[in-house]
Short mmCIF file of C-alpha atoms in Angstrom, two decimals:
data_model
loop_
_atom_site.label_atom_id
_atom_site.label_comp_id
_atom_site.label_asym_id
_atom_site.label_seq_id
_atom_site.Cartn_x
_atom_site.Cartn_y
_atom_site.Cartn_z
CA GLY N 62 -17.61 35.84 -108.58
CA ALA N 63 -14.35 37.48 -107.58
CA GLY N 64 -14.04 41.19 -108.06
CA VAL N 65 -11.02 43.28 -108.85
CA SER N 66 -8.26 42.67 -106.34
CA GLN N 67 -5.23 44.80 -105.60
CA SER N 68 -2.11 44.22 -103.58
CA PRO N 69 -0.71 45.31 -101.29
CA SER N 70 -3.56 47.12 -99.56
CA ASN N 71 -1.10 49.42 -97.86
CA LYS N 72 2.48 50.29 -98.71
CA VAL N 73 4.84 52.55 -96.82
CA THR N 74 8.10 53.31 -98.55
CA GLU N 75 10.98 55.68 -98.20
CA LYS N 76 11.51 58.50 -100.63
CA GLY N 77 13.65 57.39 -103.54
CA LYS N 78 12.66 53.72 -103.43
CA ASP N 79 10.80 51.94 -106.22
CA VAL N 80 7.39 50.36 -105.62
CA GLU N 81 5.22 47.92 -107.54
CA LEU N 82 1.47 47.80 -107.21
CA ARG N 83 -0.52 44.85 -108.52
CA CYS N 84 -4.00 44.59 -109.96
CA ASP N 85 -5.96 41.41 -110.76
CA PRO N 86 -8.95 42.34 -112.91
CA ILE N 87 -12.19 40.43 -113.18
CA SER N 88 -11.73 37.40 -115.38
CA GLY N 89 -12.79 38.11 -118.95
CA HIS N 90 -12.56 41.89 -118.65
CA THR N 91 -10.51 43.22 -121.51
CA ALA N 92 -10.15 46.80 -120.32
CA LEU N 93 -8.07 47.79 -117.31
CA TYR N 94 -7.57 51.26 -115.84
CA TRP N 95 -5.29 52.76 -113.21
CA TYR N 96 -6.28 55.90 -111.27
CA ARG N 97 -4.78 57.89 -108.46
CA GLN N 98 -6.89 59.36 -105.69
CA SER N 99 -5.13 61.96 -103.60
CA LEU N 100 -6.56 63.33 -100.38
CA GLY N 101 -9.38 65.70 -101.21
CA GLN N 102 -8.94 65.17 -104.94
CA GLY N 103 -10.98 63.30 -107.48
CA LEU N 104 -9.76 60.36 -109.43
CA GLU N 105 -6.85 61.14 -111.68
CA PHE N 106 -6.63 58.88 -114.71
CA LEU N 107 -3.19 57.33 -115.14
CA ILE N 108 -3.20 54.63 -117.80
CA TYR N 109 -5.59 52.41 -119.70
CA PHE N 110 -5.15 48.98 -121.31
CA GLN N 111 -7.55 47.53 -123.83
CA GLY N 112 -6.90 43.98 -124.96
CA ASN N 113 -3.64 43.68 -126.84
CA SER N 114 -3.63 47.27 -128.03
CA ALA N 115 -0.92 49.71 -127.04
CA PRO N 116 -1.89 51.30 -123.70
CA ASP N 117 -3.10 54.86 -123.38
CA LYS N 118 -0.42 56.39 -121.17
CA SER N 119 -1.62 59.94 -121.49
CA GLY N 120 -2.38 60.29 -117.77
CA LEU N 121 0.96 59.20 -116.37
CA PRO N 122 2.32 62.22 -114.44
CA SER N 123 6.01 61.59 -115.12
CA ASP N 124 8.42 59.08 -116.61
CA ARG N 125 8.90 57.62 -113.14
CA PHE N 126 5.52 55.94 -113.62
CA SER N 127 5.07 52.90 -115.83
CA ALA N 128 2.66 50.02 -116.10
CA GLU N 129 2.40 46.74 -117.87
CA ARG N 130 -0.23 44.15 -118.35
CA THR N 131 0.90 40.59 -118.87
CA GLY N 132 -1.17 38.18 -120.88
CA GLY N 133 -4.08 40.55 -120.99
CA SER N 134 -4.80 39.96 -117.31
CA VAL N 135 -2.73 41.03 -114.32
CA SER N 136 -1.30 44.53 -114.35
CA THR N 137 1.57 46.07 -112.43
CA LEU N 138 2.01 49.79 -111.85
CA THR N 139 5.59 50.72 -111.06
CA ILE N 140 6.71 53.98 -109.53
CA GLN N 141 10.45 54.58 -109.58
CA ARG N 142 12.31 56.88 -107.22
CA THR N 143 9.17 57.65 -105.25
CA GLN N 144 8.52 61.17 -104.05
CA GLN N 145 6.32 62.36 -101.20
CA GLU N 146 3.80 63.77 -103.66
CA ASP N 147 3.25 60.22 -104.93
CA SER N 148 1.46 59.43 -101.67
CA ALA N 149 -2.12 58.57 -102.60
CA VAL N 150 -4.56 55.71 -103.05
CA TYR N 151 -3.98 53.94 -106.34
CA LEU N 152 -7.11 52.40 -107.78
CA CYS N 153 -7.46 49.80 -110.47
CA ALA N 154 -10.65 49.16 -112.42
CA SER N 155 -11.66 46.76 -115.14
CA SER N 156 -14.53 46.58 -117.58
CA LEU N 157 -15.84 44.21 -120.20
CA GLY N 158 -14.80 46.47 -123.03
CA SER N 159 -13.72 49.93 -123.90
CA GLY N 160 -17.11 51.25 -124.93
CA THR N 161 -18.25 54.39 -123.23
CA THR N 162 -21.27 52.66 -121.70
CA ASN N 163 -19.32 49.92 -119.97
CA GLU N 164 -19.38 49.98 -116.19
CA GLN N 165 -16.00 49.98 -114.50
CA TYR N 166 -15.50 47.71 -111.51
CA PHE N 167 -13.05 49.07 -109.00
CA GLY N 168 -10.65 47.33 -106.69
CA PRO N 169 -10.21 48.37 -103.05
CA GLY N 170 -7.07 50.32 -103.85
CA THR N 171 -3.52 50.42 -102.58
CA ARG N 172 -2.73 53.20 -100.13
CA LEU N 173 0.82 54.35 -100.80
CA THR N 174 2.64 56.47 -98.25
CA VAL N 175 6.05 57.86 -99.11
CA THR N 176 8.03 59.01 -96.08
CA GLY M 256 -10.33 68.38 -123.17
CA ASP M 257 -13.23 66.66 -121.46
CA SER M 258 -13.84 67.52 -117.83
CA VAL M 259 -16.32 67.14 -115.00
CA THR M 260 -17.12 69.72 -112.34
CA GLN M 261 -19.15 68.74 -109.35
CA MET M 262 -20.41 70.52 -106.30
CA GLU M 263 -17.84 70.75 -103.58
CA GLY M 264 -18.65 69.29 -100.24
CA PRO M 265 -18.87 68.26 -97.64
CA VAL M 266 -22.64 68.11 -97.51
CA THR M 267 -24.38 67.35 -94.22
CA LEU M 268 -28.08 66.60 -94.14
CA SER M 269 -30.61 65.27 -91.69
CA GLU M 270 -32.34 61.99 -92.44
CA GLU M 271 -35.27 62.36 -94.86
CA ALA M 272 -33.95 65.63 -96.28
CA CYS M 273 -33.77 66.22 -100.04
CA LEU M 274 -30.42 65.90 -101.75
CA THR M 275 -29.05 67.52 -104.88
CA ILE M 276 -25.40 67.23 -105.89
CA ASN M 277 -24.64 69.32 -108.95
CA CYS M 278 -22.52 68.03 -111.79
CA THR M 279 -21.68 69.74 -115.06
CA TYR M 280 -19.42 68.56 -117.82
CA THR M 281 -17.57 69.65 -120.92
CA ALA M 282 -17.04 67.21 -123.73
CA THR M 283 -16.29 67.37 -127.42
CA GLY M 284 -18.26 64.25 -128.27
CA TYR M 285 -21.33 62.53 -126.91
CA PRO M 286 -20.25 61.00 -123.63
CA SER M 287 -21.97 58.62 -121.31
CA LEU M 288 -22.46 59.99 -117.80
CA PHE M 289 -22.15 58.17 -114.51
CA TRP M 290 -22.46 58.58 -110.79
CA TYR M 291 -20.19 56.38 -108.72
CA VAL M 292 -20.41 56.03 -104.94
CA GLN M 293 -17.74 55.13 -102.41
CA TYR M 294 -19.11 53.97 -99.07
CA PRO M 295 -16.81 54.16 -96.03
CA GLY M 296 -14.14 51.49 -96.22
CA GLU M 297 -15.32 50.21 -99.61
CA GLY M 298 -14.29 50.60 -103.23
CA LEU M 299 -16.07 52.72 -105.79
CA GLN M 300 -19.15 51.24 -107.32
CA LEU M 301 -21.50 52.36 -110.02
CA LEU M 302 -24.65 54.02 -108.71
CA LEU M 303 -26.35 54.95 -111.97
CA LYS M 304 -25.65 55.95 -115.54
CA ALA M 305 -27.17 57.56 -118.61
CA THR M 306 -25.86 57.04 -122.11
CA LYS M 307 -27.65 59.70 -124.14
CA ALA M 308 -29.41 63.02 -123.83
CA ASP M 309 -32.65 63.05 -121.83
CA ASP M 310 -31.95 59.59 -120.40
CA LYS M 311 -32.64 59.26 -116.68
CA GLY M 312 -30.53 56.93 -114.60
CA SER M 313 -31.94 55.71 -111.31
CA ASN M 314 -30.95 53.36 -108.50
CA LYS M 315 -31.59 53.08 -104.76
CA GLY M 316 -33.89 56.10 -104.86
CA PHE M 317 -31.28 58.27 -106.56
CA GLU M 318 -31.92 59.83 -109.97
CA ALA M 319 -29.98 61.87 -112.49
CA THR M 320 -31.07 63.15 -115.89
CA TYR M 321 -28.67 63.70 -118.79
CA ARG M 322 -29.28 67.32 -119.82
CA LYS M 323 -27.41 68.15 -123.00
CA GLU M 324 -28.69 71.71 -123.17
CA THR M 325 -27.25 72.56 -119.77
CA THR M 326 -24.44 69.96 -119.92
CA SER M 327 -25.51 68.71 -116.52
CA PHE M 328 -26.15 65.45 -114.70
CA HIS M 329 -27.27 66.46 -111.22
CA LEU M 330 -27.79 63.71 -108.65
CA GLU M 331 -31.03 63.87 -106.67
CA LYS M 332 -32.77 61.93 -103.93
CA GLY M 333 -35.99 62.92 -102.30
CA SER M 334 -35.34 61.46 -98.86
CA VAL M 335 -31.84 60.51 -97.76
CA GLN M 336 -30.98 57.88 -95.19
CA VAL M 337 -28.05 57.52 -92.83
CA SER M 338 -26.86 54.64 -95.01
CA ASP M 339 -26.44 57.05 -97.94
CA SER M 340 -23.45 58.63 -96.21
CA ALA M 341 -20.62 58.24 -98.72
CA VAL M 342 -18.52 60.06 -101.29
CA TYR M 343 -20.24 60.57 -104.64
CA PHE M 344 -18.34 60.98 -107.90
CA CYS M 345 -19.72 62.25 -111.17
CA ALA M 346 -17.94 60.87 -114.24
CA LEU M 347 -18.07 60.93 -118.00
CA ALA M 348 -16.83 58.46 -120.55
CA ASP M 349 -15.97 59.64 -124.04
CA ASN M 350 -12.63 58.69 -125.46
CA ASP M 351 -11.58 58.05 -121.89
CA MET M 352 -12.94 58.42 -118.40
CA ARG M 353 -13.02 61.64 -116.39
CA PHE M 354 -14.10 61.89 -112.77
CA GLY M 355 -15.15 64.83 -110.68
CA ALA M 356 -13.48 65.65 -107.37
CA GLY M 357 -16.11 63.86 -105.32
CA THR M 358 -18.68 65.15 -102.84
CA ARG M 359 -18.76 63.77 -99.32
CA LEU M 360 -22.30 63.36 -97.99
CA THR M 361 -23.01 62.81 -94.32
CA VAL M 362 -26.56 62.05 -93.26
CA LYS M 363 -27.34 62.47 -89.56
CA PRO M 364 -30.18 60.67 -87.79
#
């Protein structure tokens, strides 16, 4: 079946502009995660959605970052007033549930470049 | 808070060499431990996992044992292949997910 998809695959934007990144999780997966992968860095947790519960936003680096998940499915990560340090690959993952043993399935990522 | 520390790379090996990538963790609870792999041009995918102490995860010739006493989950393979060239991430899941920085492995023929 279809895996996690993300769009766009690449995004180049000017400093100060807003961007929206989209994630389509695997159908039926209730948990959805956003991560950021900077060059030479590991995966930095950003935000986590589980079903209809309030999201865990503890990883968002600043108030310029926000995310929503509509209808328990598609999620959008928005970065306002982008800065050059926001340049990274943004990864989305989904899993069947929030249990610690559940495997996360990752999308291919969106490479964001802020010029 | 919870964290994962893994061996820095890059690691370059010849085909059929032995591989060990070290991973240690700190956690307040009883996390599950994972190794994820990212092949060139592909997304991350689960390689193996272990959910409790002394469990051994294995897949594609790779193994890792959950060692609570040393808080470690080292990745091992007895004979690497060129196709194993990838970036390997150690991760733990407790209240949330934490990933290590990744270790790039290059296997030369």
